[in-house]
GROMACS .gro file of C-alpha atoms in nm:
model
  328
    1UNK     CA    1   2.177  -5.792  12.805
    2UNK     CA    2   2.512  -5.907  12.675
    3UNK     CA    3   2.445  -5.729  12.343
    4UNK     CA    4   2.354  -5.404  12.523
    5UNK     CA    5   2.673  -5.419  12.730
    6UNK     CA    6   2.881  -5.471  12.416
    7UNK     CA    7   2.720  -5.171  12.245
    8UNK     CA    8   2.780  -4.951  12.550
    9UNK     CA    9   3.142  -5.057  12.564
   10UNK     CA   10   3.183  -4.982  12.195
   11UNK     CA   11   3.028  -4.636  12.239
   12UNK     CA   12   3.265  -4.560  12.526
   13UNK     CA   13   3.563  -4.650  12.311
   14UNK     CA   14   3.439  -4.433  12.026
   15UNK     CA   15   3.368  -4.135  12.253
   16UNK     CA   16   3.709  -4.166  12.418
   17UNK     CA   17   3.873  -4.156  12.077
   18UNK     CA   18   3.706  -3.832  11.969
   19UNK     CA   19   3.924  -3.590  12.175
   20UNK     CA   20   4.237  -3.768  12.063
   21UNK     CA   21   4.137  -3.744  11.700
   22UNK     CA   22   4.048  -3.375  11.742
   23UNK     CA   23   4.380  -3.309  11.914
   24UNK     CA   24   4.568  -3.478  11.632
   25UNK     CA   25   4.384  -3.267  11.377
   26UNK     CA   26   4.469  -2.949  11.570
   27UNK     CA   27   4.837  -3.042  11.570
   28UNK     CA   28   4.825  -3.122  11.199
   29UNK     CA   29   4.672  -2.783  11.122
   30UNK     CA   30   4.911  -2.586  11.345
   31UNK     CA   31   4.936  -2.296  11.313
   32UNK     CA   32   4.582  -2.210  11.211
   33UNK     CA   33   4.577  -1.853  11.349
   34UNK     CA   34   4.806  -1.570  11.459
   35UNK     CA   35   5.100  -1.642  11.688
   36UNK     CA   36   5.191  -1.390  11.958
   37UNK     CA   37   5.558  -1.330  12.038
   38UNK     CA   38   5.588  -1.169  12.381
   39UNK     CA   39   5.891  -0.939  12.408
   40UNK     CA   40   5.969  -0.838  12.769
   41UNK     CA   41   6.132  -0.514  12.649
   42UNK     CA   42   5.998  -0.188  12.511
   43UNK     CA   43   5.972  -0.096  12.144
   44UNK     CA   44   6.310   0.003  12.001
   45UNK     CA   45   6.514  -0.236  12.214
   46UNK     CA   46   6.738  -0.488  12.040
   47UNK     CA   47   6.505  -0.780  12.119
   48UNK     CA   48   6.207  -0.584  11.990
   49UNK     CA   49   6.389  -0.496  11.666
   50UNK     CA   50   6.493  -0.858  11.617
   51UNK     CA   51   6.142  -0.979  11.697
   52UNK     CA   52   5.996  -0.764  11.420
   53UNK     CA   53   6.263  -0.869  11.172
   54UNK     CA   54   6.212  -1.236  11.251
   55UNK     CA   55   5.833  -1.203  11.283
   56UNK     CA   56   5.792  -1.058  10.935
   57UNK     CA   57   5.979  -1.351  10.784
   58UNK     CA   58   5.829  -1.613  11.014
   59UNK     CA   59   5.475  -1.520  10.911
   60UNK     CA   60   5.563  -1.614  10.554
   61UNK     CA   61   5.711  -1.947  10.659
   62UNK     CA   62   5.418  -2.043  10.882
   63UNK     CA   63   5.148  -1.881  10.673
   64UNK     CA   64   4.996  -1.696  10.970
   65UNK     CA   65   5.030  -1.345  11.118
   66UNK     CA   66   5.293  -1.289  11.386
   67UNK     CA   67   5.195  -1.036  11.652
   68UNK     CA   68   5.467  -0.870  11.862
   69UNK     CA   69   5.345  -0.800  12.215
   70UNK     CA   70   5.581  -0.570  12.411
   71UNK     CA   71   5.555  -0.629  12.788
   72UNK     CA   72   5.849  -0.442  12.946
   73UNK     CA   73   5.910  -0.391  13.316
   74UNK     CA   74   6.037  -0.555  13.635
   75UNK     CA   75   6.361  -0.667  13.470
   76UNK     CA   76   6.166  -0.870  13.208
   77UNK     CA   77   5.966  -1.056  13.476
   78UNK     CA   78   5.631  -0.919  13.358
   79UNK     CA   79   5.665  -1.051  13.005
   80UNK     CA   80   5.814  -1.384  13.108
   81UNK     CA   81   5.541  -1.443  13.365
   82UNK     CA   82   5.273  -1.377  13.103
   83UNK     CA   83   5.412  -1.656  12.885
   84UNK     CA   84   5.470  -1.893  13.178
   85UNK     CA   85   5.099  -1.873  13.257
   86UNK     CA   86   4.975  -1.876  12.896
   87UNK     CA   87   4.788  -2.169  12.743
   88UNK     CA   88   5.049  -2.418  12.613
   89UNK     CA   89   4.907  -2.437  12.263
   90UNK     CA   90   5.190  -2.280  12.060
   91UNK     CA   91   5.015  -1.948  12.005
   92UNK     CA   92   5.202  -1.755  12.275
   93UNK     CA   93   5.583  -1.769  12.288
   94UNK     CA   94   5.853  -1.569  12.462
   95UNK     CA   95   6.147  -1.408  12.287
   96UNK     CA   96   6.402  -1.306  12.547
   97UNK     CA   97   6.772  -1.271  12.621
   98UNK     CA   98   7.015  -1.449  12.850
   99UNK     CA   99   6.950  -1.199  13.128
  100UNK     CA  100   6.591  -1.318  13.175
  101UNK     CA  101   6.686  -1.679  13.244
  102UNK     CA  102   7.044  -1.658  13.372
  103UNK     CA  103   7.070  -1.335  13.570
  104UNK     CA  104   6.724  -1.237  13.694
  105UNK     CA  105   6.662  -1.571  13.876
  106UNK     CA  106   6.989  -1.521  14.064
  107UNK     CA  107   6.897  -1.168  14.166
  108UNK     CA  108   6.528  -1.200  14.251
  109UNK     CA  109   6.459  -1.440  14.534
  110UNK     CA  110   6.088  -1.481  14.473
  111UNK     CA  111   5.980  -1.506  14.110
  112UNK     CA  112   5.618  -1.563  14.003
  113UNK     CA  113   5.739  -1.847  13.780
  114UNK     CA  114   6.000  -2.122  13.773
  115UNK     CA  115   6.255  -2.036  13.499
  116UNK     CA  116   6.318  -2.404  13.429
  117UNK     CA  117   5.994  -2.591  13.501
  118UNK     CA  118   5.751  -2.336  13.354
  119UNK     CA  119   5.912  -2.304  13.010
  120UNK     CA  120   5.991  -2.525  12.715
  121UNK     CA  121   6.301  -2.415  12.517
  122UNK     CA  122   6.240  -2.376  12.143
  123UNK     CA  123   6.564  -2.245  11.991
  124UNK     CA  124   6.846  -2.000  12.035
  125UNK     CA  125   6.854  -1.733  11.768
  126UNK     CA  126   7.162  -1.517  11.828
  127UNK     CA  127   7.472  -1.433  12.024
  128UNK     CA  128   7.636  -1.097  12.053
  129UNK     CA  129   7.830  -0.845  12.256
  130UNK     CA  130   7.769  -0.509  12.416
  131UNK     CA  131   7.948  -0.180  12.363
  132UNK     CA  132   8.044   0.061  12.640
  133UNK     CA  133   7.960   0.408  12.509
  134UNK     CA  134   7.999   0.753  12.659
  135UNK     CA  135   7.846   1.089  12.580
  136UNK     CA  136   8.113   1.324  12.435
  137UNK     CA  137   8.050   1.572  12.718
  138UNK     CA  138   8.210   1.328  12.962
  139UNK     CA  139   8.544   1.411  12.800
  140UNK     CA  140   8.686   1.059  12.779
  141UNK     CA  141   8.795   0.871  12.468
  142UNK     CA  142   8.935   0.550  12.617
  143UNK     CA  143   8.855   0.306  12.895
  144UNK     CA  144   9.179   0.407  13.067
  145UNK     CA  145   9.062   0.768  13.080
  146UNK     CA  146   8.719   0.661  13.207
  147UNK     CA  147   8.867   0.447  13.484
  148UNK     CA  148   9.098   0.731  13.592
  149UNK     CA  149   8.806   0.973  13.603
  150UNK     CA  150   8.588   0.730  13.797
  151UNK     CA  151   8.860   0.668  14.053
  152UNK     CA  152   8.910   1.042  14.094
  153UNK     CA  153   8.536   1.086  14.152
  154UNK     CA  154   8.417   0.769  14.327
  155UNK     CA  155   8.040   0.735  14.323
  156UNK     CA  156   7.995   1.053  14.121
  157UNK     CA  157   7.963   0.907  13.770
  158UNK     CA  158   7.638   0.747  13.655
  159UNK     CA  159   7.551   0.492  13.390
  160UNK     CA  160   7.211   0.419  13.241
  161UNK     CA  161   7.083   0.065  13.284
  162UNK     CA  162   6.766  -0.116  13.173
  163UNK     CA  163   6.787  -0.314  13.497
  164UNK     CA  164   7.042  -0.505  13.703
  165UNK     CA  165   6.912  -0.838  13.575
  166UNK     CA  166   6.945  -0.746  13.208
  167UNK     CA  167   7.246  -0.815  12.988
  168UNK     CA  168   7.342  -0.447  12.987
  169UNK     CA  169   7.301  -0.428  13.362
  170UNK     CA  170   7.521  -0.729  13.431
  171UNK     CA  171   7.784  -0.606  13.182
  172UNK     CA  172   7.808  -0.284  13.383
  173UNK     CA  173   7.840  -0.477  13.709
  174UNK     CA  174   8.118  -0.692  13.564
  175UNK     CA  175   8.298  -0.384  13.431
  176UNK     CA  176   8.278  -0.207  13.769
  177UNK     CA  177   8.410  -0.515  13.946
  178UNK     CA  178   8.699  -0.581  13.707
  179UNK     CA  179   8.801  -0.215  13.673
  180UNK     CA  180   8.775  -0.156  14.047
  181UNK     CA  181   8.559   0.155  14.017
  182UNK     CA  182   8.243   0.286  14.179
  183UNK     CA  183   7.989   0.421  13.931
  184UNK     CA  184   7.618   0.436  14.006
  185UNK     CA  185   7.342   0.287  13.792
  186UNK     CA  186   7.034   0.485  13.690
  187UNK     CA  187   6.765   0.226  13.629
  188UNK     CA  188   6.522   0.252  13.337
  189UNK     CA  189   6.229   0.040  13.228
  190UNK     CA  190   6.418  -0.083  12.921
  191UNK     CA  191   6.712  -0.015  12.691
  192UNK     CA  192   6.544   0.232  12.456
  193UNK     CA  193   6.473   0.511  12.707
  194UNK     CA  194   6.807   0.448  12.878
  195UNK     CA  195   6.998   0.490  12.553
  196UNK     CA  196   6.789   0.795  12.463
  197UNK     CA  197   6.893   0.970  12.784
  198UNK     CA  198   7.261   0.896  12.718
  199UNK     CA  199   7.235   1.032  12.363
  200UNK     CA  200   7.069   1.343  12.510
  201UNK     CA  201   7.353   1.382  12.760
  202UNK     CA  202   7.141   1.332  13.072
  203UNK     CA  203   7.346   1.027  13.175
  204UNK     CA  204   7.708   0.988  13.055
  205UNK     CA  205   7.749   0.609  13.013
  206UNK     CA  206   7.572   0.293  12.904
  207UNK     CA  207   7.642  -0.061  12.789
  208UNK     CA  208   7.437  -0.101  12.474
  209UNK     CA  209   7.408  -0.325  12.171
  210UNK     CA  210   7.574  -0.233  11.839
  211UNK     CA  211   7.235  -0.254  11.668
  212UNK     CA  212   7.086   0.023  11.881
  213UNK     CA  213   7.390   0.239  11.965
  214UNK     CA  214   7.582   0.188  11.639
  215UNK     CA  215   7.413   0.469  11.443
  216UNK     CA  216   7.485   0.717  11.723
  217UNK     CA  217   7.849   0.604  11.734
  218UNK     CA  218   7.884   0.650  11.360
  219UNK     CA  219   7.727   0.996  11.379
  220UNK     CA  220   7.963   1.102  11.659
  221UNK     CA  221   7.683   1.146  11.911
  222UNK     CA  222   7.835   0.875  12.131
  223UNK     CA  223   8.192   0.755  12.184
  224UNK     CA  224   8.253   0.379  12.188
  225UNK     CA  225   8.517   0.288  12.446
  226UNK     CA  226   8.518  -0.093  12.428
  227UNK     CA  227   8.308  -0.393  12.337
  228UNK     CA  228   8.265  -0.705  12.548
  229UNK     CA  229   8.327  -0.973  12.284
  230UNK     CA  230   8.641  -1.184  12.238
  231UNK     CA  231   8.716  -1.027  11.898
  232UNK     CA  232   8.650  -0.696  11.724
  233UNK     CA  233   8.321  -0.649  11.549
  234UNK     CA  234   8.306  -0.614  11.171
  235UNK     CA  235   8.044  -0.343  11.213
  236UNK     CA  236   8.259  -0.145  11.461
  237UNK     CA  237   8.617  -0.247  11.382
  238UNK     CA  238   8.762   0.058  11.553
  239UNK     CA  239   8.626  -0.040  11.895
  240UNK     CA  240   8.873  -0.247  12.105
  241UNK     CA  241   8.776  -0.558  12.300
  242UNK     CA  242   8.778  -0.578  12.678
  243UNK     CA  243   9.101  -0.779  12.660
  244UNK     CA  244   9.265  -0.517  12.441
  245UNK     CA  245   9.198  -0.242  12.696
  246UNK     CA  246   9.348  -0.454  12.973
  247UNK     CA  247   9.026  -0.598  13.118
  248UNK     CA  248   9.001  -0.954  12.982
  249UNK     CA  249   8.774  -1.059  13.269
  250UNK     CA  250   8.513  -0.811  13.145
  251UNK     CA  251   8.462  -1.021  12.832
  252UNK     CA  252   8.097  -1.115  12.798
  253UNK     CA  253   7.894  -1.283  12.523
  254UNK     CA  254   7.517  -1.268  12.552
  255UNK     CA  255   7.246  -1.443  12.354
  256UNK     CA  256   6.875  -1.462  12.280
  257UNK     CA  257   6.623  -1.740  12.240
  258UNK     CA  258   6.260  -1.848  12.214
  259UNK     CA  259   6.056  -2.033  12.478
  260UNK     CA  260   5.702  -2.169  12.500
  261UNK     CA  261   5.496  -2.244  12.812
  262UNK     CA  262   5.569  -2.580  12.969
  263UNK     CA  263   5.335  -2.847  12.842
  264UNK     CA  264   5.332  -2.726  12.484
  265UNK     CA  265   5.309  -3.039  12.264
  266UNK     CA  266   5.643  -3.159  12.127
  267UNK     CA  267   5.528  -3.150  11.761
  268UNK     CA  268   5.445  -2.780  11.798
  269UNK     CA  269   5.779  -2.706  11.965
  270UNK     CA  270   5.954  -2.885  11.680
  271UNK     CA  271   5.750  -2.698  11.418
  272UNK     CA  272   5.837  -2.363  11.575
  273UNK     CA  273   6.204  -2.452  11.615
  274UNK     CA  274   6.231  -2.561  11.253
  275UNK     CA  275   6.048  -2.256  11.119
  276UNK     CA  276   6.243  -2.006  11.330
  277UNK     CA  277   6.567  -2.179  11.237
  278UNK     CA  278   6.478  -2.150  10.868
  279UNK     CA  279   6.427  -1.776  10.912
  280UNK     CA  280   6.739  -1.718  11.121
  281UNK     CA  281   6.973  -1.909  10.891
  282UNK     CA  282   6.839  -1.755  10.571
  283UNK     CA  283   7.111  -1.555  10.390
  284UNK     CA  284   6.935  -1.220  10.426
  285UNK     CA  285   6.866  -1.262  10.801
  286UNK     CA  286   7.220  -1.378  10.871
  287UNK     CA  287   7.356  -1.080  10.682
  288UNK     CA  288   7.119  -0.846  10.864
  289UNK     CA  289   7.233  -0.975  11.202
  290UNK     CA  290   7.602  -0.973  11.117
  291UNK     CA  291   7.580  -0.616  10.986
  292UNK     CA  292   7.457  -0.507  11.328
  293UNK     CA  293   7.706  -0.697  11.542
  294UNK     CA  294   7.523  -1.024  11.612
  295UNK     CA  295   7.579  -1.384  11.508
  296UNK     CA  296   7.289  -1.598  11.393
  297UNK     CA  297   7.222  -1.932  11.562
  298UNK     CA  298   6.963  -2.203  11.519
  299UNK     CA  299   6.927  -2.508  11.740
  300UNK     CA  300   6.691  -2.793  11.807
  301UNK     CA  301   6.494  -2.780  12.133
  302UNK     CA  302   6.722  -3.050  12.271
  303UNK     CA  303   7.038  -2.860  12.175
  304UNK     CA  304   6.900  -2.542  12.326
  305UNK     CA  305   6.815  -2.723  12.651
  306UNK     CA  306   7.171  -2.855  12.676
  307UNK     CA  307   7.309  -2.509  12.602
  308UNK     CA  308   7.092  -2.356  12.876
  309UNK     CA  309   7.216  -2.608  13.132
  310UNK     CA  310   7.577  -2.521  13.049
  311UNK     CA  311   7.502  -2.147  13.062
  312UNK     CA  312   7.347  -2.177  13.408
  313UNK     CA  313   7.677  -2.307  13.541
  314UNK     CA  314   7.871  -2.022  13.376
  315UNK     CA  315   7.636  -1.750  13.493
  316UNK     CA  316   7.620  -1.890  13.846
  317UNK     CA  317   7.997  -1.838  13.867
  318UNK     CA  318   7.967  -1.482  13.736
  319UNK     CA  319   7.694  -1.397  13.988
  320UNK     CA  320   7.898  -1.552  14.269
  321UNK     CA  321   8.213  -1.362  14.170
  322UNK     CA  322   8.023  -1.033  14.166
  323UNK     CA  323   7.876  -1.110  14.505
  324UNK     CA  324   7.522  -1.044  14.388
  325UNK     CA  325   7.257  -1.150  14.638
  326UNK     CA  326   6.898  -1.229  14.558
  327UNK     CA  327   6.644  -0.972  14.678
  328UNK     CA  328   6.282  -1.024  14.775
   0.00000   0.00000   0.00000
Protein backbone atom coordinates (compact mmCIF):
# COMPACT_ATOMS: atom_id res chain seq x y z
CA UNK A 1 0.00 0.00 0.00
CA UNK A 2 2.78 2.37 0.93
CA UNK A 3 4.60 1.53 -2.33
CA UNK A 4 1.45 2.19 -4.39
CA UNK A 5 0.94 5.56 -2.70
CA UNK A 6 4.54 6.53 -3.42
CA UNK A 7 4.18 5.61 -7.10
CA UNK A 8 0.95 7.62 -7.40
CA UNK A 9 2.59 10.61 -5.79
CA UNK A 10 5.53 10.33 -8.16
CA UNK A 11 3.20 10.14 -11.17
CA UNK A 12 1.35 13.26 -10.01
CA UNK A 13 4.60 15.17 -9.77
CA UNK A 14 5.67 14.05 -13.24
CA UNK A 15 2.30 14.91 -14.80
CA UNK A 16 2.29 18.33 -13.14
CA UNK A 17 5.72 19.03 -14.60
CA UNK A 18 4.70 18.30 -18.19
CA UNK A 19 2.80 21.57 -18.88
CA UNK A 20 5.59 23.59 -17.36
CA UNK A 21 8.18 21.86 -19.51
CA UNK A 22 6.01 22.35 -22.62
CA UNK A 23 5.52 26.02 -21.77
CA UNK A 24 9.26 26.50 -21.37
CA UNK A 25 9.87 24.89 -24.73
CA UNK A 26 7.28 27.16 -26.37
CA UNK A 27 9.00 30.22 -24.94
CA UNK A 28 12.39 28.96 -26.08
CA UNK A 29 11.11 28.46 -29.62
CA UNK A 30 9.32 31.83 -29.80
CA UNK A 31 8.51 32.92 -32.39
CA UNK A 32 7.72 29.72 -34.25
CA UNK A 33 5.11 31.17 -36.64
CA UNK A 34 3.89 34.44 -38.13
CA UNK A 35 3.32 37.45 -35.88
CA UNK A 36 0.38 39.75 -36.57
CA UNK A 37 0.80 43.50 -36.05
CA UNK A 38 -2.61 45.13 -35.71
CA UNK A 39 -2.65 48.71 -37.03
CA UNK A 40 -5.81 50.63 -35.99
CA UNK A 41 -5.50 52.87 -39.07
CA UNK A 42 -6.15 52.37 -42.76
CA UNK A 43 -3.54 51.54 -45.39
CA UNK A 44 -1.51 54.60 -46.34
CA UNK A 45 -1.59 56.20 -42.90
CA UNK A 46 1.71 57.02 -41.20
CA UNK A 47 1.37 54.14 -38.72
CA UNK A 48 0.57 51.73 -41.55
CA UNK A 49 3.60 52.89 -43.56
CA UNK A 50 5.86 52.55 -40.52
CA UNK A 51 4.39 49.14 -39.71
CA UNK A 52 5.31 47.83 -43.15
CA UNK A 53 8.79 49.34 -43.00
CA UNK A 54 9.42 47.87 -39.56
CA UNK A 55 7.63 44.59 -40.34
CA UNK A 56 9.82 43.83 -43.35
CA UNK A 57 12.95 44.23 -41.25
CA UNK A 58 11.53 42.57 -38.15
CA UNK A 59 10.72 39.39 -40.06
CA UNK A 60 14.42 39.02 -40.84
CA UNK A 61 15.43 39.55 -37.22
CA UNK A 62 12.87 37.10 -35.82
CA UNK A 63 12.98 34.65 -38.70
CA UNK A 64 9.18 34.58 -39.10
CA UNK A 65 6.66 36.39 -41.33
CA UNK A 66 5.14 39.63 -40.04
CA UNK A 67 1.53 40.19 -41.08
CA UNK A 68 0.09 43.73 -41.01
CA UNK A 69 -3.59 43.70 -40.10
CA UNK A 70 -5.30 47.08 -40.70
CA UNK A 71 -8.32 47.57 -38.41
CA UNK A 72 -9.33 51.24 -38.73
CA UNK A 73 -12.41 52.86 -37.26
CA UNK A 74 -13.96 54.26 -34.08
CA UNK A 75 -10.94 56.47 -33.36
CA UNK A 76 -8.64 53.39 -33.23
CA UNK A 77 -10.87 51.61 -30.69
CA UNK A 78 -11.66 48.70 -33.02
CA UNK A 79 -8.04 47.73 -33.55
CA UNK A 80 -7.01 48.27 -29.94
CA UNK A 81 -9.93 46.20 -28.65
CA UNK A 82 -8.98 43.33 -30.96
CA UNK A 83 -5.52 43.17 -29.39
CA UNK A 84 -6.81 43.64 -25.84
CA UNK A 85 -8.91 40.50 -26.27
CA UNK A 86 -6.32 38.48 -28.22
CA UNK A 87 -4.54 35.45 -26.78
CA UNK A 88 -1.49 36.72 -24.83
CA UNK A 89 1.00 34.50 -26.62
CA UNK A 90 3.11 37.11 -28.46
CA UNK A 91 1.59 36.45 -31.87
CA UNK A 92 -0.77 39.44 -31.88
CA UNK A 93 0.57 42.91 -31.03
CA UNK A 94 -0.71 46.45 -31.43
CA UNK A 95 1.19 49.24 -33.15
CA UNK A 96 -0.48 52.53 -32.31
CA UNK A 97 0.12 56.21 -31.61
CA UNK A 98 -0.20 58.41 -28.55
CA UNK A 99 -3.78 59.30 -29.45
CA UNK A 100 -5.00 55.75 -28.83
CA UNK A 101 -3.78 55.61 -25.23
CA UNK A 102 -3.62 59.27 -24.17
CA UNK A 103 -6.50 61.03 -25.93
CA UNK A 104 -9.19 58.49 -26.76
CA UNK A 105 -9.61 57.28 -23.13
CA UNK A 106 -10.18 60.89 -22.06
CA UNK A 107 -12.80 61.44 -24.76
CA UNK A 108 -14.73 58.17 -24.71
CA UNK A 109 -16.39 57.44 -21.39
CA UNK A 110 -17.07 53.77 -21.99
CA UNK A 111 -14.32 51.82 -23.72
CA UNK A 112 -14.52 48.06 -24.39
CA UNK A 113 -11.06 47.71 -22.83
CA UNK A 114 -8.94 49.19 -20.06
CA UNK A 115 -6.05 51.13 -21.68
CA UNK A 116 -3.75 50.35 -18.77
CA UNK A 117 -4.78 46.96 -17.38
CA UNK A 118 -5.47 45.20 -20.70
CA UNK A 119 -2.13 45.94 -22.37
CA UNK A 120 1.53 45.23 -21.78
CA UNK A 121 3.88 47.95 -23.15
CA UNK A 122 6.64 46.60 -25.40
CA UNK A 123 8.57 49.62 -26.71
CA UNK A 124 8.24 53.10 -28.10
CA UNK A 125 9.44 53.39 -31.67
CA UNK A 126 9.19 57.05 -32.69
CA UNK A 127 8.34 60.64 -31.92
CA UNK A 128 7.34 63.29 -34.37
CA UNK A 129 5.33 66.37 -35.20
CA UNK A 130 2.41 67.30 -37.40
CA UNK A 131 2.18 69.87 -40.17
CA UNK A 132 -0.77 72.19 -40.71
CA UNK A 133 -1.37 72.24 -44.46
CA UNK A 134 -3.88 74.07 -46.62
CA UNK A 135 -5.13 73.57 -50.14
CA UNK A 136 -3.88 76.41 -52.40
CA UNK A 137 -7.49 77.34 -53.26
CA UNK A 138 -7.97 78.60 -49.70
CA UNK A 139 -5.72 81.53 -50.62
CA UNK A 140 -3.60 81.64 -47.46
CA UNK A 141 0.16 81.26 -47.18
CA UNK A 142 0.72 81.88 -43.47
CA UNK A 143 -0.92 81.03 -40.16
CA UNK A 144 -1.59 84.73 -39.62
CA UNK A 145 -3.59 84.86 -42.86
CA UNK A 146 -5.47 81.69 -41.91
CA UNK A 147 -6.39 83.02 -38.48
CA UNK A 148 -7.60 86.31 -39.98
CA UNK A 149 -9.73 84.46 -42.51
CA UNK A 150 -11.18 82.15 -39.86
CA UNK A 151 -12.08 85.06 -37.60
CA UNK A 152 -13.74 86.83 -40.53
CA UNK A 153 -15.78 83.68 -41.27
CA UNK A 154 -16.40 82.00 -37.90
CA UNK A 155 -17.62 78.43 -38.29
CA UNK A 156 -17.36 78.55 -42.08
CA UNK A 157 -13.95 76.94 -42.59
CA UNK A 158 -13.53 73.17 -42.35
CA UNK A 159 -10.59 70.91 -41.61
CA UNK A 160 -10.29 67.20 -42.30
CA UNK A 161 -9.69 64.98 -39.28
CA UNK A 162 -9.19 61.24 -38.82
CA UNK A 163 -11.04 61.57 -35.51
CA UNK A 164 -11.07 63.78 -32.43
CA UNK A 165 -9.12 61.21 -30.43
CA UNK A 166 -6.29 60.91 -32.94
CA UNK A 167 -3.07 62.91 -32.91
CA UNK A 168 -4.19 64.97 -35.89
CA UNK A 169 -7.57 65.57 -34.30
CA UNK A 170 -6.12 66.78 -31.00
CA UNK A 171 -3.57 68.97 -32.81
CA UNK A 172 -6.47 70.72 -34.55
CA UNK A 173 -8.31 71.19 -31.26
CA UNK A 174 -5.21 72.68 -29.64
CA UNK A 175 -4.68 75.00 -32.61
CA UNK A 176 -8.30 76.22 -32.52
CA UNK A 177 -8.06 76.86 -28.79
CA UNK A 178 -4.73 78.70 -28.88
CA UNK A 179 -5.55 80.74 -32.00
CA UNK A 180 -9.02 81.60 -30.73
CA UNK A 181 -10.81 80.55 -33.92
CA UNK A 182 -13.86 78.48 -34.80
CA UNK A 183 -13.24 75.99 -37.60
CA UNK A 184 -15.29 72.83 -38.01
CA UNK A 185 -13.90 69.30 -38.25
CA UNK A 186 -14.97 66.89 -40.98
CA UNK A 187 -14.39 63.44 -39.53
CA UNK A 188 -12.95 60.59 -41.60
CA UNK A 189 -12.25 56.96 -40.82
CA UNK A 190 -8.49 57.54 -40.93
CA UNK A 191 -5.75 59.90 -42.13
CA UNK A 192 -5.39 58.58 -45.68
CA UNK A 193 -8.88 59.45 -46.97
CA UNK A 194 -8.85 62.71 -45.01
CA UNK A 195 -5.59 63.81 -46.63
CA UNK A 196 -6.82 62.67 -50.04
CA UNK A 197 -9.84 64.97 -49.79
CA UNK A 198 -7.64 67.93 -48.85
CA UNK A 199 -5.31 67.27 -51.78
CA UNK A 200 -8.40 67.11 -54.01
CA UNK A 201 -9.62 70.44 -52.64
CA UNK A 202 -12.81 69.10 -51.05
CA UNK A 203 -11.70 70.25 -47.59
CA UNK A 204 -9.21 73.13 -47.21
CA UNK A 205 -7.18 72.18 -44.09
CA UNK A 206 -5.64 69.27 -42.23
CA UNK A 207 -2.99 68.49 -39.64
CA UNK A 208 -0.94 65.72 -41.19
CA UNK A 209 2.40 63.99 -40.80
CA UNK A 210 5.42 65.00 -42.91
CA UNK A 211 5.71 61.42 -44.16
CA UNK A 212 2.26 61.47 -45.75
CA UNK A 213 1.79 65.15 -46.66
CA UNK A 214 5.44 65.95 -47.47
CA UNK A 215 5.33 64.84 -51.13
CA UNK A 216 2.25 66.98 -51.76
CA UNK A 217 3.93 69.97 -50.11
CA UNK A 218 7.02 69.53 -52.26
CA UNK A 219 4.89 69.27 -55.41
CA UNK A 220 2.98 72.44 -54.54
CA UNK A 221 -0.35 70.64 -54.18
CA UNK A 222 -0.53 71.68 -50.52
CA UNK A 223 0.81 74.69 -48.62
CA UNK A 224 2.51 74.04 -45.27
CA UNK A 225 1.68 76.78 -42.78
CA UNK A 226 3.37 75.52 -39.61
CA UNK A 227 4.58 72.41 -37.84
CA UNK A 228 3.90 71.52 -34.22
CA UNK A 229 7.42 70.57 -33.11
CA UNK A 230 9.82 72.65 -30.98
CA UNK A 231 12.30 73.01 -33.85
CA UNK A 232 12.19 73.06 -37.64
CA UNK A 233 12.27 69.78 -39.47
CA UNK A 234 15.24 68.84 -41.63
CA UNK A 235 12.84 67.42 -44.20
CA UNK A 236 10.74 70.63 -44.32
CA UNK A 237 13.13 73.38 -43.21
CA UNK A 238 11.00 76.11 -44.74
CA UNK A 239 8.03 75.38 -42.46
CA UNK A 240 8.00 77.48 -39.24
CA UNK A 241 7.26 76.06 -35.80
CA UNK A 242 4.18 76.94 -33.78
CA UNK A 243 6.33 79.19 -31.59
CA UNK A 244 7.70 81.01 -34.61
CA UNK A 245 4.21 81.90 -35.84
CA UNK A 246 3.29 83.26 -32.42
CA UNK A 247 1.48 80.21 -31.04
CA UNK A 248 3.96 78.49 -28.70
CA UNK A 249 1.15 76.77 -26.79
CA UNK A 250 0.24 74.89 -29.98
CA UNK A 251 3.52 72.98 -29.79
CA UNK A 252 2.84 69.25 -29.78
CA UNK A 253 5.09 66.19 -30.04
CA UNK A 254 3.41 62.86 -30.68
CA UNK A 255 4.79 59.33 -30.61
CA UNK A 256 4.13 55.70 -31.46
CA UNK A 257 4.66 52.40 -29.72
CA UNK A 258 3.99 48.67 -29.54
CA UNK A 259 1.77 46.84 -27.04
CA UNK A 260 0.84 43.22 -26.37
CA UNK A 261 -2.23 41.85 -24.57
CA UNK A 262 -1.92 41.81 -20.80
CA UNK A 263 -0.64 38.50 -19.55
CA UNK A 264 1.87 38.00 -22.33
CA UNK A 265 4.89 36.24 -20.76
CA UNK A 266 7.74 38.57 -19.82
CA UNK A 267 10.36 36.66 -21.88
CA UNK A 268 8.25 37.18 -25.00
CA UNK A 269 7.78 40.88 -24.25
CA UNK A 270 11.53 41.21 -23.80
CA UNK A 271 12.22 39.32 -27.03
CA UNK A 272 9.87 41.58 -28.99
CA UNK A 273 11.24 44.74 -27.39
CA UNK A 274 14.82 43.76 -28.18
CA UNK A 275 14.04 42.74 -31.75
CA UNK A 276 11.98 45.86 -32.53
CA UNK A 277 14.64 48.03 -30.94
CA UNK A 278 17.29 46.41 -33.13
CA UNK A 279 15.22 47.26 -36.21
CA UNK A 280 14.38 50.81 -35.15
CA UNK A 281 17.93 51.78 -34.23
CA UNK A 282 19.51 50.27 -37.34
CA UNK A 283 21.22 52.96 -39.46
CA UNK A 284 18.92 52.53 -42.46
CA UNK A 285 15.70 52.68 -40.39
CA UNK A 286 16.87 55.71 -38.44
CA UNK A 287 17.74 57.46 -41.68
CA UNK A 288 14.41 56.49 -43.20
CA UNK A 289 12.51 57.93 -40.25
CA UNK A 290 14.57 61.11 -40.05
CA UNK A 291 14.14 61.74 -43.78
CA UNK A 292 10.39 61.80 -43.26
CA UNK A 293 10.27 63.98 -40.16
CA UNK A 294 10.33 61.43 -37.34
CA UNK A 295 12.86 60.52 -34.67
CA UNK A 296 13.63 56.89 -33.90
CA UNK A 297 13.31 55.61 -30.33
CA UNK A 298 13.82 52.26 -28.67
CA UNK A 299 13.06 51.48 -25.05
CA UNK A 300 12.79 48.56 -22.69
CA UNK A 301 9.27 47.59 -21.55
CA UNK A 302 10.04 49.14 -18.17
CA UNK A 303 11.24 52.41 -19.72
CA UNK A 304 8.19 52.54 -21.95
CA UNK A 305 5.88 51.96 -18.96
CA UNK A 306 7.50 54.86 -17.09
CA UNK A 307 7.22 57.06 -20.18
CA UNK A 308 3.52 56.23 -20.52
CA UNK A 309 2.84 57.18 -16.91
CA UNK A 310 4.51 60.56 -17.43
CA UNK A 311 2.62 61.11 -20.69
CA UNK A 312 -0.73 60.45 -19.03
CA UNK A 313 -0.12 63.37 -16.69
CA UNK A 314 0.83 65.66 -19.59
CA UNK A 315 -2.11 64.68 -21.76
CA UNK A 316 -4.57 64.94 -18.88
CA UNK A 317 -3.57 68.60 -18.56
CA UNK A 318 -4.01 69.15 -22.30
CA UNK A 319 -7.47 67.56 -22.28
CA UNK A 320 -8.46 69.59 -19.23
CA UNK A 321 -7.24 72.85 -20.79
CA UNK A 322 -9.23 72.17 -23.95
CA UNK A 323 -12.30 71.40 -21.90
CA UNK A 324 -12.88 68.10 -23.65
CA UNK A 325 -15.51 65.93 -21.98
CA UNK A 326 -15.84 62.20 -22.32
CA UNK A 327 -18.81 60.99 -24.38
CA UNK A 328 -20.74 57.76 -24.09
